[in-house]
Amino acid sequence: MKHPSIAVLAGDGIGPEVMAQVLRVLHHVCPQFNTKHGLVGGAAFTTHQCHFPQDTQSLIDDCDAVLFGSVGGPIDSADEPQWKNCEINSILALRNHLKLAINIRPAKFYSALRDISPIKNKRLEGCDEIIILRELLGDIYFGEKQAYTEEGIMIAEDTARYDENQIALVAHQAFKTATRRKQHVVSVDKANVLETSKLWRKTFQQVATGYPAIKLTHMLVDNCAMQLILNPAQFDVIATSNLFGDILSDAASALPGSLGMMPSASFNQQGFGLYEPSGGSAPDITGLDKANPMAQMLSVTMMLRHSFNKTKEADAIEQAIIKTLEKGFRTVDIMQQDKTEVGTIQFTDEVLRQIKL
Ligand code: IPM
Ligand code: MG
């Protein structure tokens, strides 16, 4: 039998140091998996003068899943060739190349970390996990853009665009996910202002007729941002467009304590998956052994479940992470009084120690 192969694209910033640790965990639970490394982002630019080289494209097309780290450089260097348009040319190009239309971002609450939430414990009662489903190939991210000068005034334009099929895909995914969970979808839009949002809402209403057991609530995005903080327990599955999903998923990730714990999975219509932390390359802590590896580890568990049906191995990693937290080990982003602060490597050592297969 052919063993699964995974394209590993660690990218920039904390990507490589976190990936190196997480691969120790993956190889421990699935020693038979082949991992093949490719360059992407600023890391690719230095040798290939582009952010998503042909070699990397061919590597991905030959693999069964992609494990992605992070891309992008320091904000102050955004105009240097290595970093200019890096995110657009790498991760957005990759999403488009693989036609990854659906993105799943779970914000999971761990009982060992209840006290680090910025939200009062009382408000978190009933919260165990909020799933954000984000459309990933449309909206203002992929519409036409231009920057020009007219009569001495600089002007910039980004166009938001959706067709009903793109929206219906997310809607079906949302209703199916809700069927397995709490039978409730909150669809988030800005239908009081935007045409794309009016189409979003209409399409969700149409698709909902095929799922009579599921309750559908519409919520405006500004209200949703507030509700996430005031009353997070009302949410289970949130479905939204590309830009709103980008913003709301960062907000939701803070409720359990840190963006450093939020994984993500992106799929195309054939079920091919790319797995990456929801956060970025964090240049400010790069190379300092400070990054929380949980988001990347949990991205591996999503990969094991969704791409390879390896539930036992995924559960083993997740339980080991929980044990590590219960034993009081914390990276700096989730550090609490009287706990043991550890770096990326030592946190991973502890997780490895706790894995029971
Ligand atoms: C994310 C990131 C990306 C996005 C950036 C790096 C282009 O913020 O995956 O959330 O906006 O989608
Ligand atoms: Mg983001």
Short mmCIF file of C-alpha atoms and ligand atoms in Angstrom, two decimals:
data_model
loop_
_atom_site.label_atom_id
_atom_site.label_comp_id
_atom_site.label_asym_id
_atom_site.label_seq_id
_atom_site.Cartn_x
_atom_site.Cartn_y
_atom_site.Cartn_z
CA MET A 1 0.00 0.00 0.00
CA LYS A 2 1.24 3.49 -0.82
CA HIS A 3 1.90 5.50 2.31
CA PRO A 4 0.40 8.98 2.45
CA SER A 5 2.64 11.86 1.47
CA ILE A 6 2.29 15.31 2.87
CA ALA A 7 3.65 18.49 1.33
CA VAL A 8 5.21 20.46 4.18
CA LEU A 9 5.46 24.20 3.49
CA ALA A 10 6.85 25.83 6.62
CA GLY A 11 7.23 29.30 5.08
CA ASP A 12 8.47 32.31 7.01
CA GLY A 13 8.75 33.72 10.53
CA ILE A 14 7.84 31.23 13.24
CA GLY A 15 6.68 28.77 10.53
CA PRO A 16 9.90 26.72 10.32
CA GLU A 17 10.62 26.47 14.06
CA VAL A 18 7.04 25.47 14.86
CA MET A 19 6.87 23.06 11.93
CA ALA A 20 10.09 21.32 12.99
CA GLN A 21 8.54 20.55 16.38
CA VAL A 22 5.16 19.52 15.08
CA LEU A 23 6.71 17.09 12.62
CA ARG A 24 8.29 15.27 15.59
CA VAL A 25 4.75 14.71 16.85
CA LEU A 26 3.41 13.66 13.44
CA HIS A 27 6.28 11.21 12.86
CA HIS A 28 5.76 9.79 16.34
CA VAL A 29 2.08 8.95 15.77
CA CYS A 30 2.33 8.11 12.06
CA PRO A 31 5.91 6.95 11.30
CA GLN A 32 4.76 5.60 7.93
CA PHE A 33 3.82 9.04 6.55
CA ASN A 34 6.16 10.63 4.02
CA THR A 35 6.77 14.33 4.47
CA LYS A 36 8.16 16.32 1.54
CA HIS A 37 9.39 19.86 2.07
CA GLY A 38 8.77 22.76 -0.29
CA LEU A 39 9.60 26.46 -0.25
CA VAL A 40 6.92 29.12 -0.09
CA GLY A 41 6.66 32.84 0.77
CA GLY A 42 9.72 34.96 1.49
CA ALA A 43 11.65 31.74 2.12
CA ALA A 44 11.14 30.79 -1.54
CA PHE A 45 11.90 34.26 -2.85
CA THR A 46 15.56 34.21 -1.89
CA THR A 47 16.29 31.23 -4.18
CA HIS A 48 13.50 31.42 -6.78
CA GLN A 49 12.68 35.15 -6.98
CA CYS A 50 9.03 34.21 -6.53
CA HIS A 51 6.78 33.37 -3.60
CA PHE A 52 5.16 30.20 -4.95
CA PRO A 53 7.68 28.47 -7.25
CA GLN A 54 6.86 25.81 -9.84
CA ASP A 55 8.74 23.16 -7.79
CA THR A 56 6.41 23.74 -4.88
CA GLN A 57 3.35 23.58 -7.14
CA SER A 58 4.48 20.23 -8.54
CA LEU A 59 5.23 18.92 -5.06
CA ILE A 60 1.73 19.79 -3.86
CA ASP A 61 0.06 18.28 -6.89
CA ASP A 62 1.80 14.98 -6.04
CA CYS A 63 0.84 14.89 -2.37
CA ASP A 64 -2.26 13.81 -0.44
CA ALA A 65 -2.46 16.89 1.79
CA VAL A 66 -0.61 20.13 2.52
CA LEU A 67 0.68 21.12 5.94
CA PHE A 68 1.32 24.85 5.84
CA GLY A 69 3.14 27.07 8.35
CA SER A 70 2.91 30.81 7.82
CA VAL A 71 4.10 33.45 5.36
CA GLY A 72 5.00 37.11 5.40
CA GLY A 73 7.67 39.42 6.74
CA PRO A 74 7.90 42.32 9.16
CA ILE A 75 5.40 45.16 8.48
CA ASP A 76 8.28 47.66 8.17
CA SER A 77 9.85 45.61 5.36
CA ALA A 78 6.64 45.24 3.33
CA ASP A 79 8.11 47.14 0.37
CA GLU A 80 11.27 45.05 0.04
CA PRO A 81 11.16 42.64 -2.92
CA GLN A 82 11.28 39.58 -0.66
CA TRP A 83 8.12 40.61 1.16
CA LYS A 84 6.23 42.74 -1.37
CA ASN A 85 2.86 41.08 -2.02
CA CYS A 86 4.22 37.96 -0.33
CA GLU A 87 0.87 36.84 1.16
CA ILE A 88 -1.04 37.49 -2.08
CA ASN A 89 1.53 35.62 -4.18
CA SER A 90 1.91 32.67 -1.82
CA ILE A 91 -0.97 31.67 0.45
CA LEU A 92 -3.70 33.32 -1.64
CA ALA A 93 -2.18 31.87 -4.83
CA LEU A 94 -2.02 28.48 -3.17
CA ARG A 95 -5.65 28.64 -2.06
CA ASN A 96 -6.60 29.57 -5.60
CA HIS A 97 -4.34 26.93 -7.19
CA LEU A 98 -5.95 24.19 -5.09
CA LYS A 99 -9.43 25.78 -5.29
CA LEU A 100 -9.76 25.68 -1.50
CA ALA A 101 -13.21 27.21 -1.19
CA ILE A 102 -14.01 26.34 2.42
CA ASN A 103 -12.05 27.14 5.53
CA ILE A 104 -12.85 25.70 8.97
CA ARG A 105 -11.53 27.46 12.09
CA PRO A 106 -12.44 26.00 15.46
CA ALA A 107 -12.04 28.10 18.60
CA LYS A 108 -11.89 25.47 21.30
CA PHE A 109 -12.14 26.15 25.03
CA TYR A 110 -9.89 24.12 27.35
CA SER A 111 -10.89 23.80 30.98
CA ALA A 112 -7.25 24.13 32.07
CA LEU A 113 -7.21 27.58 30.45
CA ARG A 114 -10.59 28.97 31.59
CA ASP A 115 -8.88 31.68 33.63
CA ILE A 116 -6.85 33.14 30.81
CA SER A 117 -9.85 34.06 28.71
CA PRO A 118 -10.25 37.84 28.48
CA ILE A 119 -13.96 37.17 29.00
CA LYS A 120 -15.41 36.63 32.49
CA ASN A 121 -15.84 32.96 33.30
CA LYS A 122 -19.57 33.42 33.85
CA ARG A 123 -20.03 34.43 30.22
CA LEU A 124 -18.22 31.33 29.01
CA GLU A 125 -20.67 28.88 30.58
CA GLY A 126 -21.86 26.53 27.86
CA CYS A 127 -18.98 27.37 25.51
CA ASP A 128 -16.94 24.41 24.41
CA GLU A 129 -16.14 25.17 20.79
CA ILE A 130 -17.15 27.75 18.21
CA ILE A 131 -16.61 26.76 14.60
CA ILE A 132 -16.06 29.54 12.08
CA LEU A 133 -16.70 28.51 8.50
CA ARG A 134 -15.12 30.99 6.16
CA GLU A 135 -15.55 31.19 2.39
CA LEU A 136 -12.00 31.31 1.04
CA LEU A 137 -11.96 32.06 -2.70
CA GLY A 138 -14.20 35.05 -3.21
CA ASP A 139 -15.06 38.45 -1.82
CA ILE A 140 -12.76 41.46 -1.74
CA TYR A 141 -9.71 39.15 -1.58
CA PHE A 142 -10.01 37.92 -5.15
CA GLY A 143 -11.98 40.64 -6.95
CA GLU A 144 -10.30 43.15 -9.22
CA LYS A 145 -7.93 45.59 -7.56
CA GLN A 146 -6.16 48.67 -8.75
CA ALA A 147 -4.25 51.66 -7.53
CA TYR A 148 -3.90 54.79 -9.63
CA THR A 149 -3.61 58.54 -9.50
CA GLU A 150 -6.29 60.82 -10.91
CA GLU A 151 -5.84 64.58 -10.99
CA GLY A 152 -3.00 64.26 -8.49
CA ILE A 153 -5.06 62.21 -6.02
CA MET A 154 -4.06 58.65 -5.20
CA ILE A 155 -6.95 56.22 -5.47
CA ALA A 156 -7.21 52.51 -4.65
CA GLU A 157 -9.99 50.04 -5.41
CA ASP A 158 -10.76 46.49 -4.29
CA THR A 159 -13.84 44.79 -5.64
CA ALA A 160 -15.93 42.34 -3.63
CA ARG A 161 -17.61 39.68 -5.76
CA TYR A 162 -19.61 36.52 -5.09
CA ASP A 163 -21.69 34.20 -7.19
CA GLU A 164 -24.48 32.15 -5.63
CA ASN A 165 -22.67 28.83 -6.16
CA GLN A 166 -19.71 29.94 -4.07
CA ILE A 167 -22.08 30.91 -1.27
CA ALA A 168 -24.18 27.76 -1.55
CA LEU A 169 -21.07 25.63 -1.06
CA VAL A 170 -20.39 27.24 2.32
CA ALA A 171 -24.06 27.10 3.25
CA HIS A 172 -24.26 23.34 2.62
CA GLN A 173 -21.08 22.81 4.62
CA ALA A 174 -22.47 24.92 7.46
CA PHE A 175 -25.78 23.07 7.64
CA LYS A 176 -24.04 19.68 7.46
CA THR A 177 -21.67 20.70 10.25
CA ALA A 178 -24.58 21.94 12.36
CA THR A 179 -26.41 18.64 11.82
CA ARG A 180 -23.57 16.87 13.67
CA ARG A 181 -23.49 19.56 16.39
CA LYS A 182 -26.08 21.86 17.98
CA GLN A 183 -28.44 22.30 14.97
CA HIS A 184 -27.82 26.02 14.77
CA VAL A 185 -26.07 28.13 12.10
CA VAL A 186 -25.39 31.84 12.46
CA SER A 187 -24.78 33.33 9.02
CA VAL A 188 -22.92 36.61 9.24
CA ASP A 189 -23.16 39.35 6.62
CA LYS A 190 -23.64 43.08 6.10
CA ALA A 191 -26.90 42.78 4.19
CA ASN A 192 -28.08 46.23 5.27
CA VAL A 193 -25.40 47.73 3.00
CA LEU A 194 -23.65 45.30 0.66
CA GLU A 195 -24.99 43.61 -2.49
CA THR A 196 -22.68 40.62 -1.94
CA SER A 197 -24.20 40.23 1.53
CA LYS A 198 -27.76 40.42 0.20
CA LEU A 199 -26.92 37.56 -2.15
CA TRP A 200 -25.21 35.74 0.74
CA ARG A 201 -28.34 35.97 2.90
CA LYS A 202 -30.72 34.99 0.08
CA THR A 203 -28.59 31.98 -0.81
CA PHE A 204 -28.38 30.82 2.80
CA GLN A 205 -32.17 31.11 3.07
CA GLN A 206 -32.61 29.01 -0.08
CA VAL A 207 -30.13 26.31 0.97
CA ALA A 208 -31.70 26.22 4.47
CA THR A 209 -34.95 24.82 3.04
CA GLY A 210 -33.09 21.54 2.47
CA TYR A 211 -32.16 21.32 6.16
CA PRO A 212 -35.45 21.83 8.04
CA ALA A 213 -34.01 20.57 11.35
CA ILE A 214 -31.39 23.32 11.47
CA LYS A 215 -32.11 26.76 12.88
CA LEU A 216 -30.66 29.57 10.76
CA THR A 217 -30.00 32.98 12.32
CA HIS A 218 -28.75 35.96 10.31
CA MET A 219 -26.50 38.42 12.06
CA LEU A 220 -24.84 41.60 10.85
CA VAL A 221 -21.08 41.49 11.13
CA ASP A 222 -20.72 44.50 13.42
CA ASN A 223 -23.26 43.03 15.81
CA CYS A 224 -21.52 39.64 15.60
CA ALA A 225 -18.20 41.19 16.65
CA MET A 226 -19.95 42.56 19.73
CA GLN A 227 -21.96 39.39 20.45
CA LEU A 228 -18.80 37.26 20.34
CA ILE A 229 -17.53 39.23 23.30
CA LEU A 230 -20.82 39.75 25.18
CA ASN A 231 -22.37 36.33 24.79
CA PRO A 232 -20.09 33.79 23.07
CA ALA A 233 -22.19 30.87 24.34
CA GLN A 234 -24.92 31.65 21.79
CA PHE A 235 -22.63 30.54 18.94
CA ASP A 236 -21.84 27.08 17.68
CA VAL A 237 -21.40 27.29 13.89
CA ILE A 238 -20.74 30.70 12.33
CA ALA A 239 -20.66 30.85 8.53
CA THR A 240 -19.39 33.92 6.76
CA SER A 241 -17.64 35.47 3.79
CA ASN A 242 -13.89 35.67 3.24
CA LEU A 243 -13.08 39.07 4.77
CA PHE A 244 -15.54 38.85 7.66
CA GLY A 245 -14.28 35.31 8.38
CA ASP A 246 -10.69 36.53 8.51
CA ILE A 247 -11.56 39.16 11.08
CA LEU A 248 -14.09 37.23 13.16
CA SER A 249 -11.85 34.16 13.40
CA ASP A 250 -9.04 36.19 14.95
CA ALA A 251 -11.57 37.69 17.38
CA ALA A 252 -13.02 34.26 18.24
CA SER A 253 -9.53 32.82 18.73
CA ALA A 254 -8.94 35.24 21.61
CA LEU A 255 -11.93 33.94 23.59
CA PRO A 256 -10.20 30.69 24.68
CA GLY A 257 -7.01 32.66 25.27
CA SER A 258 -4.75 33.01 22.22
CA LEU A 259 -4.58 33.00 18.45
CA GLY A 260 -1.64 30.65 18.96
CA MET A 261 -4.08 27.83 19.69
CA MET A 262 -6.34 28.14 16.64
CA PRO A 263 -5.81 25.65 13.80
CA SER A 264 -7.53 25.67 10.43
CA ALA A 265 -8.41 23.35 7.58
CA SER A 266 -9.22 24.38 4.02
CA PHE A 267 -10.88 22.12 1.46
CA ASN A 268 -11.69 22.03 -2.20
CA GLN A 269 -14.74 20.30 -3.66
CA GLN A 270 -12.82 17.05 -4.06
CA GLY A 271 -12.03 17.06 -0.33
CA PHE A 272 -8.31 17.82 -0.74
CA GLY A 273 -7.09 19.63 2.35
CA LEU A 274 -4.55 22.25 3.38
CA TYR A 275 -3.95 22.65 7.10
CA GLU A 276 -2.45 25.75 8.68
CA PRO A 277 -2.54 27.77 11.89
CA SER A 278 -5.05 30.63 11.71
CA GLY A 279 -2.39 33.10 12.86
CA GLY A 280 0.50 34.61 10.98
CA SER A 281 4.30 34.45 10.81
CA ALA A 282 4.85 36.55 13.99
CA PRO A 283 8.20 38.14 12.98
CA ASP A 284 8.49 39.76 16.42
CA ILE A 285 9.05 36.41 18.14
CA THR A 286 10.75 34.55 15.29
CA GLY A 287 13.75 32.44 16.30
CA LEU A 288 13.13 32.98 20.01
CA ASP A 289 11.56 29.59 20.78
CA LYS A 290 8.50 31.43 22.08
CA ALA A 291 5.77 30.49 19.62
CA ASN A 292 2.86 28.39 20.80
CA PRO A 293 2.95 25.21 18.67
CA MET A 294 -0.64 24.26 19.54
CA ALA A 295 -2.24 25.82 16.44
CA GLN A 296 0.09 23.88 14.15
CA MET A 297 -0.30 20.66 16.19
CA LEU A 298 -4.06 20.95 16.11
CA SER A 299 -3.85 21.59 12.36
CA VAL A 300 -2.12 18.20 12.18
CA THR A 301 -4.98 16.60 14.11
CA MET A 302 -7.45 18.13 11.64
CA MET A 303 -5.35 16.70 8.81
CA LEU A 304 -5.25 13.24 10.39
CA ARG A 305 -9.02 13.24 10.82
CA HIS A 306 -10.17 14.81 7.57
CA SER A 307 -7.58 13.67 5.03
CA PHE A 308 -6.52 10.30 6.47
CA ASN A 309 -9.29 9.12 8.76
CA LYS A 310 -6.76 8.60 11.56
CA THR A 311 -9.05 9.35 14.48
CA LYS A 312 -7.08 7.41 17.09
CA GLU A 313 -3.84 9.25 16.28
CA ALA A 314 -5.57 12.64 16.20
CA ASP A 315 -7.24 11.95 19.56
CA ALA A 316 -3.88 10.87 21.02
CA ILE A 317 -2.28 14.20 20.08
CA GLU A 318 -5.21 16.23 21.37
CA GLN A 319 -5.30 14.37 24.68
CA ALA A 320 -1.54 14.83 25.05
CA ILE A 321 -1.93 18.59 24.53
CA ILE A 322 -4.67 18.70 27.18
CA LYS A 323 -2.47 16.70 29.59
CA THR A 324 0.43 19.09 28.95
CA LEU A 325 -1.80 22.06 29.79
CA GLU A 326 -3.19 20.31 32.86
CA LYS A 327 0.36 19.68 34.08
CA GLY A 328 0.84 23.45 34.02
CA PHE A 329 3.11 23.91 30.99
CA ARG A 330 2.46 27.14 29.12
CA THR A 331 4.03 29.05 26.28
CA VAL A 332 4.32 32.76 26.96
CA ASP A 333 1.09 33.74 25.15
CA ILE A 334 -0.98 31.64 27.59
CA MET A 335 1.25 32.00 30.66
CA GLN A 336 -0.45 32.26 34.04
CA GLN A 337 0.78 32.76 37.57
CA ASP A 338 2.19 29.63 39.22
CA LYS A 339 2.50 27.79 35.91
CA THR A 340 5.66 26.67 34.17
CA GLU A 341 6.70 28.82 31.22
CA VAL A 342 8.25 26.76 28.44
CA GLY A 343 9.34 27.41 24.88
CA THR A 344 8.12 25.83 21.65
CA ILE A 345 10.57 22.93 21.96
CA GLN A 346 9.91 22.07 25.58
CA PHE A 347 6.15 22.29 25.13
CA THR A 348 6.50 19.78 22.30
CA ASP A 349 8.76 17.54 24.43
CA GLU A 350 5.98 17.43 27.01
CA VAL A 351 3.33 16.65 24.42
CA LEU A 352 5.48 13.81 23.08
CA ARG A 353 5.90 12.47 26.59
CA GLN A 354 2.13 12.45 27.08
CA ILE A 355 1.15 10.71 23.86
CA LYS A 356 -0.51 7.35 24.48
CA LEU A 357 -1.32 5.41 21.36
C1 IPM B 1 -5.38 34.17 7.49
C2 IPM B 1 -4.38 35.23 7.17
C3 IPM B 1 -4.36 35.45 5.65
C4 IPM B 1 -5.75 35.87 5.23
C5 IPM B 1 -3.30 36.45 5.17
C6 IPM B 1 -1.92 36.00 5.58
C7 IPM B 1 -3.37 36.68 3.70
O1 IPM B 1 -4.67 36.39 7.87
O2 IPM B 1 -5.23 33.03 7.00
O3 IPM B 1 -6.30 34.46 8.26
O4 IPM B 1 -6.10 37.05 5.31
O5 IPM B 1 -6.53 35.01 4.81
MG MG B 2 -6.24 36.21 9.27
#
